[in-house]
PDB file of C-alpha atoms in Angstrom:
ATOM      1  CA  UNK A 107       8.180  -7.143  59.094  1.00 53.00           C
ATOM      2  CA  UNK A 108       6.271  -4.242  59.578  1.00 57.00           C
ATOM      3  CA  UNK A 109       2.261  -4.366  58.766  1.00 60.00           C
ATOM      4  CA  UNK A 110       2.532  -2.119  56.107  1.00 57.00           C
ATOM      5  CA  UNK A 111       5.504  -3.182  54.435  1.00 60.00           C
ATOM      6  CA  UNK A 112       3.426  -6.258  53.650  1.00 62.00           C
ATOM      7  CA  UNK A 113       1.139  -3.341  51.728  1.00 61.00           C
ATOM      8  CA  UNK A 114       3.245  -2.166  50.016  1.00 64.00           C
ATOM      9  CA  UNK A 115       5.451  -5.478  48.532  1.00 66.00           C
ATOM     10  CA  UNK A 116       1.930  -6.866  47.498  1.00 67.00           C
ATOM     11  CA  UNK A 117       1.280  -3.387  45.700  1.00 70.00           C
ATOM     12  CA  UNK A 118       4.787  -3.338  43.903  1.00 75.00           C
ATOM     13  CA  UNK A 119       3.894  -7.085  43.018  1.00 75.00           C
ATOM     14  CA  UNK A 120       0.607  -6.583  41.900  1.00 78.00           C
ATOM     15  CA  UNK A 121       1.480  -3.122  39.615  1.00 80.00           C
ATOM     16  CA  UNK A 122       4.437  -4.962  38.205  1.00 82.00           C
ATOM     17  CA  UNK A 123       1.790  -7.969  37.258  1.00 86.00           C
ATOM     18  CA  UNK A 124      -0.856  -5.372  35.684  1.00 88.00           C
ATOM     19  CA  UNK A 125       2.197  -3.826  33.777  1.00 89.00           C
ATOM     20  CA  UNK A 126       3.694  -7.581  32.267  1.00 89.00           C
ATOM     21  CA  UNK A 127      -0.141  -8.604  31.326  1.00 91.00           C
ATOM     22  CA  UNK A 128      -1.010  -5.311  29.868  1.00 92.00           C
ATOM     23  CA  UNK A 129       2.633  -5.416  27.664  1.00 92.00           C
ATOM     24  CA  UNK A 130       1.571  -8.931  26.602  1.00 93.00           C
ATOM     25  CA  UNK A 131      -1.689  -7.906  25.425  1.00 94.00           C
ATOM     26  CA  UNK A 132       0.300  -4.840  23.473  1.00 94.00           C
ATOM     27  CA  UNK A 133       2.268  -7.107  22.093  1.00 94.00           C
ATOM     28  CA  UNK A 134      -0.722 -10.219  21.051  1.00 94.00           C
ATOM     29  CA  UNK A 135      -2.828  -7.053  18.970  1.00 94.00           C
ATOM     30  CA  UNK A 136       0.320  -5.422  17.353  1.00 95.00           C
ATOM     31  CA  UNK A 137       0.966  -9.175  16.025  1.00 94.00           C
ATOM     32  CA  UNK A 138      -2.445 -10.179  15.552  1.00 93.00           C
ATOM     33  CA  UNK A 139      -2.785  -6.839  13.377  1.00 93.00           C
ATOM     34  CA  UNK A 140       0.304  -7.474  11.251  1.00 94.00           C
ATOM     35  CA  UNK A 141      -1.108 -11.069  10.465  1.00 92.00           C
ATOM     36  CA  UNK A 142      -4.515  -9.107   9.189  1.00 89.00           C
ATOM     37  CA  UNK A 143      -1.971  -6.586   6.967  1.00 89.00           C
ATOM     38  CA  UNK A 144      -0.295  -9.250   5.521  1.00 90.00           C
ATOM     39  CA  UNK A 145      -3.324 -11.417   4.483  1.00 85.00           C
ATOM     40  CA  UNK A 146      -4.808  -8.367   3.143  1.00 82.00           C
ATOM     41  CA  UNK A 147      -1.630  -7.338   1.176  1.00 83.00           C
ATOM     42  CA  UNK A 148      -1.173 -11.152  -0.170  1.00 83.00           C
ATOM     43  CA  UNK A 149      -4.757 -10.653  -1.140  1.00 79.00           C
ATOM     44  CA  UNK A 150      -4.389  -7.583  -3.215  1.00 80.00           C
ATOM     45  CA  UNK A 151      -1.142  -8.800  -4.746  1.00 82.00           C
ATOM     46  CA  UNK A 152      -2.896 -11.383  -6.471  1.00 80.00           C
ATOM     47  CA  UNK A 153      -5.489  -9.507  -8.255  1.00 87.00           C
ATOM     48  CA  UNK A 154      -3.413  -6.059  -8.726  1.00 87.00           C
ATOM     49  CA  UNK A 155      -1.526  -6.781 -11.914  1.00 86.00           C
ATOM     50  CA  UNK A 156      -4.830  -8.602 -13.377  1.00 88.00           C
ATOM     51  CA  UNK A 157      -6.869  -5.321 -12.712  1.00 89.00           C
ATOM     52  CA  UNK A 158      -4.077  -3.065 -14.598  1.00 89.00           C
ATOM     53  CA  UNK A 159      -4.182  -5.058 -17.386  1.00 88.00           C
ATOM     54  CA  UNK A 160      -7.969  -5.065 -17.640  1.00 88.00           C
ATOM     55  CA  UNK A 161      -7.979  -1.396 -17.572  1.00 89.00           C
ATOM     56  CA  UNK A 162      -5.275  -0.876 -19.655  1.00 89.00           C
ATOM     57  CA  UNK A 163      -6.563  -3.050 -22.220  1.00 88.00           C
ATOM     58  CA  UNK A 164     -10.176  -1.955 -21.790  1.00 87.00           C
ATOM     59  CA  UNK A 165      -9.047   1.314 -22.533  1.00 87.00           C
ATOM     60  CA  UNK A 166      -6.627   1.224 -25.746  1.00 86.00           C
ATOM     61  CA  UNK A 167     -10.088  -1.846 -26.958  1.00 86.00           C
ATOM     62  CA  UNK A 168     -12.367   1.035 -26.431  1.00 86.00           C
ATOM     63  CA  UNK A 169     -10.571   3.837 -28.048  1.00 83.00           C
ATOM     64  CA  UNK A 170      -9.620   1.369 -30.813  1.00 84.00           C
ATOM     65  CA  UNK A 171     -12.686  -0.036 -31.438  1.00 82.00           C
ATOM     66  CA  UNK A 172     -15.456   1.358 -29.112  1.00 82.00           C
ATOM     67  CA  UNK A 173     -15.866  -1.622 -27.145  1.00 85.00           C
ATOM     68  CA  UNK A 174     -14.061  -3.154 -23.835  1.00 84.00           C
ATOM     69  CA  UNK A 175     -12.620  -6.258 -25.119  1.00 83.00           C
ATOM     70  CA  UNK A 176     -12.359  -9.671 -23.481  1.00 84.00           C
ATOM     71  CA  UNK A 177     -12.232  -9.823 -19.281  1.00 84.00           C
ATOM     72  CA  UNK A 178      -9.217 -11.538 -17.791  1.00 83.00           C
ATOM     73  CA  UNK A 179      -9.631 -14.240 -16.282  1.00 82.00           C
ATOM     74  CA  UNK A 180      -8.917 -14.356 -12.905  1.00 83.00           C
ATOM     75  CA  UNK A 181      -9.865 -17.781 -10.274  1.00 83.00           C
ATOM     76  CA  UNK A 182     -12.505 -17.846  -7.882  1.00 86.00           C
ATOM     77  CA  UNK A 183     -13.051 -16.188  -5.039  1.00 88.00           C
ATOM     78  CA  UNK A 184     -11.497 -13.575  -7.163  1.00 89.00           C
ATOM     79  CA  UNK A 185     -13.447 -11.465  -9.428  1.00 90.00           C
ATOM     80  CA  UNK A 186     -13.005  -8.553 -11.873  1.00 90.00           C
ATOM     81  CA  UNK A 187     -15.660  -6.193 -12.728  1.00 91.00           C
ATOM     82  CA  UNK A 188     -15.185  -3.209 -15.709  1.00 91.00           C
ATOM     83  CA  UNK A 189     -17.075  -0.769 -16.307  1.00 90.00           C
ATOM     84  CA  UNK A 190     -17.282   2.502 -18.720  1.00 89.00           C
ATOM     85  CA  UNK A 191     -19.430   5.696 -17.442  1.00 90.00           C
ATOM     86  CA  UNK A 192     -19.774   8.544 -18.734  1.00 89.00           C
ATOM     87  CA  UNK A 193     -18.916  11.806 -16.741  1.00 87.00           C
ATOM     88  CA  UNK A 194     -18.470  15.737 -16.699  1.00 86.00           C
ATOM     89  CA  UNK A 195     -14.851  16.551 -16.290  1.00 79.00           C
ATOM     90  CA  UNK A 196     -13.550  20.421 -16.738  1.00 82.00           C
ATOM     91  CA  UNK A 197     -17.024  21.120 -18.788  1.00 84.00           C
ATOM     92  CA  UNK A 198     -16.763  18.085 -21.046  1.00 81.00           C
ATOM     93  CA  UNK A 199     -18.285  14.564 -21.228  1.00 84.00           C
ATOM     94  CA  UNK A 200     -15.419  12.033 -20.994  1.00 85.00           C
ATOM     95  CA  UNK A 201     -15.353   8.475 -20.390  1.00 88.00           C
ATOM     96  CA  UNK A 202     -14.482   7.078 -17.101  1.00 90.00           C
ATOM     97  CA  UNK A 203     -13.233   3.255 -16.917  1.00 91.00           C
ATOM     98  CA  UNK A 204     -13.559   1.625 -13.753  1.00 92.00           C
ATOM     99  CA  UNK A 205     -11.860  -1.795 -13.021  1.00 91.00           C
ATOM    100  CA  UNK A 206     -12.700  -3.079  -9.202  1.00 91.00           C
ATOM    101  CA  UNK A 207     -11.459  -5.995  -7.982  1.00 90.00           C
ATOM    102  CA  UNK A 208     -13.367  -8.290  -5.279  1.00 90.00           C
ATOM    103  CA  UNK A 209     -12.095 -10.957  -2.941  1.00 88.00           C
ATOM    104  CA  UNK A 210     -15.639 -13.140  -2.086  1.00 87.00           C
ATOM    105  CA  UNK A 211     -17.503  -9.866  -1.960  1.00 87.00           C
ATOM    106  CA  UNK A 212     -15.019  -7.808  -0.535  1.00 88.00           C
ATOM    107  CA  UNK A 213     -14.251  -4.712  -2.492  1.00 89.00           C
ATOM    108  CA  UNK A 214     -10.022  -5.027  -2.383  1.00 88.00           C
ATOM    109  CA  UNK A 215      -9.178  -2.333  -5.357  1.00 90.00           C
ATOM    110  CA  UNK A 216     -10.145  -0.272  -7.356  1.00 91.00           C
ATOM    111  CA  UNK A 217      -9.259   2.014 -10.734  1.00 89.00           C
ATOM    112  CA  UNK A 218     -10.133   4.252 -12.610  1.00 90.00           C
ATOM    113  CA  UNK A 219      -9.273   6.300 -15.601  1.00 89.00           C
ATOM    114  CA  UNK A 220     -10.671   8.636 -18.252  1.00 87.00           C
ATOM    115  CA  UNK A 221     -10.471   8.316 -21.902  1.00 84.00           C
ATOM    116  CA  UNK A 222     -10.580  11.974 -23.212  1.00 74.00           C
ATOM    117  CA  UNK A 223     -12.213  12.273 -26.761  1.00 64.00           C
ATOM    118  CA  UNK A 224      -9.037  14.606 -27.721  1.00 57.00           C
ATOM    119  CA  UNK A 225      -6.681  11.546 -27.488  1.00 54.00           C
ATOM    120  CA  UNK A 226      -9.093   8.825 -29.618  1.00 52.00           C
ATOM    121  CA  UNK A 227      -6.905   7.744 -32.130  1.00 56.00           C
ATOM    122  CA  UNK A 228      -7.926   8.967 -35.875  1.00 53.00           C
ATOM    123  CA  UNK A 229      -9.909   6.397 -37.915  1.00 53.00           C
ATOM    124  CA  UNK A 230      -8.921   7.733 -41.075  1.00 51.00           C
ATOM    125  CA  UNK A 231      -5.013   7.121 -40.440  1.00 49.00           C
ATOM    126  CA  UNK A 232      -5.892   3.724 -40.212  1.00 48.00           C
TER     127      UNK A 232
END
């Protein structure tokens, strides 16, 4: 064999290496990443339904009554916070609910929602 046909197979075998190695690496993130979605996802799924309800409830409590109501309860590390602000929307002061939902102390959701004064049921019809 010629001297640099010896190049140029150990080239061919070395690029062919770099290529397999880099593909494997490809292929270790992509799964790596999906196994971070998924824990994240199985996180939120927990916690999602329990934050709805707190908001929705929070919200038909306050416009019933003028207070938030009773938390759900949700199990550690989990944790549900509410709270009602009040904010300028379209030149008016409304009420905004906010319901976030934590994992340890990891922010996973959050909602929010505004209680317009126009739709507060009347007290008289009750």
């Amino acid at each position: 064999m010629k001297e640099h046909s010896k190049g140029y197979l150990y080239a061919e075998a070395l690029g062919g290496t770099i290529i397999i190695a880099i593909f494997i690496l490809t292929i270790t993130v992509m799964i790596g990443t999906a196994i971070l979605q998924w824990r994240s996802a199985k996180q939120a799924q927990v916690i999602v339904q329990v934050a709805i309800t707190a908001m929705e409830e929070g919200k038909y409590n306050y416009q019933r009554f003028g207070q938030l109501g009773e938390l759900p309860l949700v199990q550690e590390p989990y944790k549900l916070v509410r709270v009602i602000n009040s904010k300028q929307v379209h030149n008016m002061i409304v009420k905004e609910l906010e319901v976030t939902g934590y994992y340890d102390n990891q922010e996973i959701l959050h909602f929010s929602t505004y209680i317009w004064p126009g739709l507060l049921p009347n007290k008289e019809e009750e």
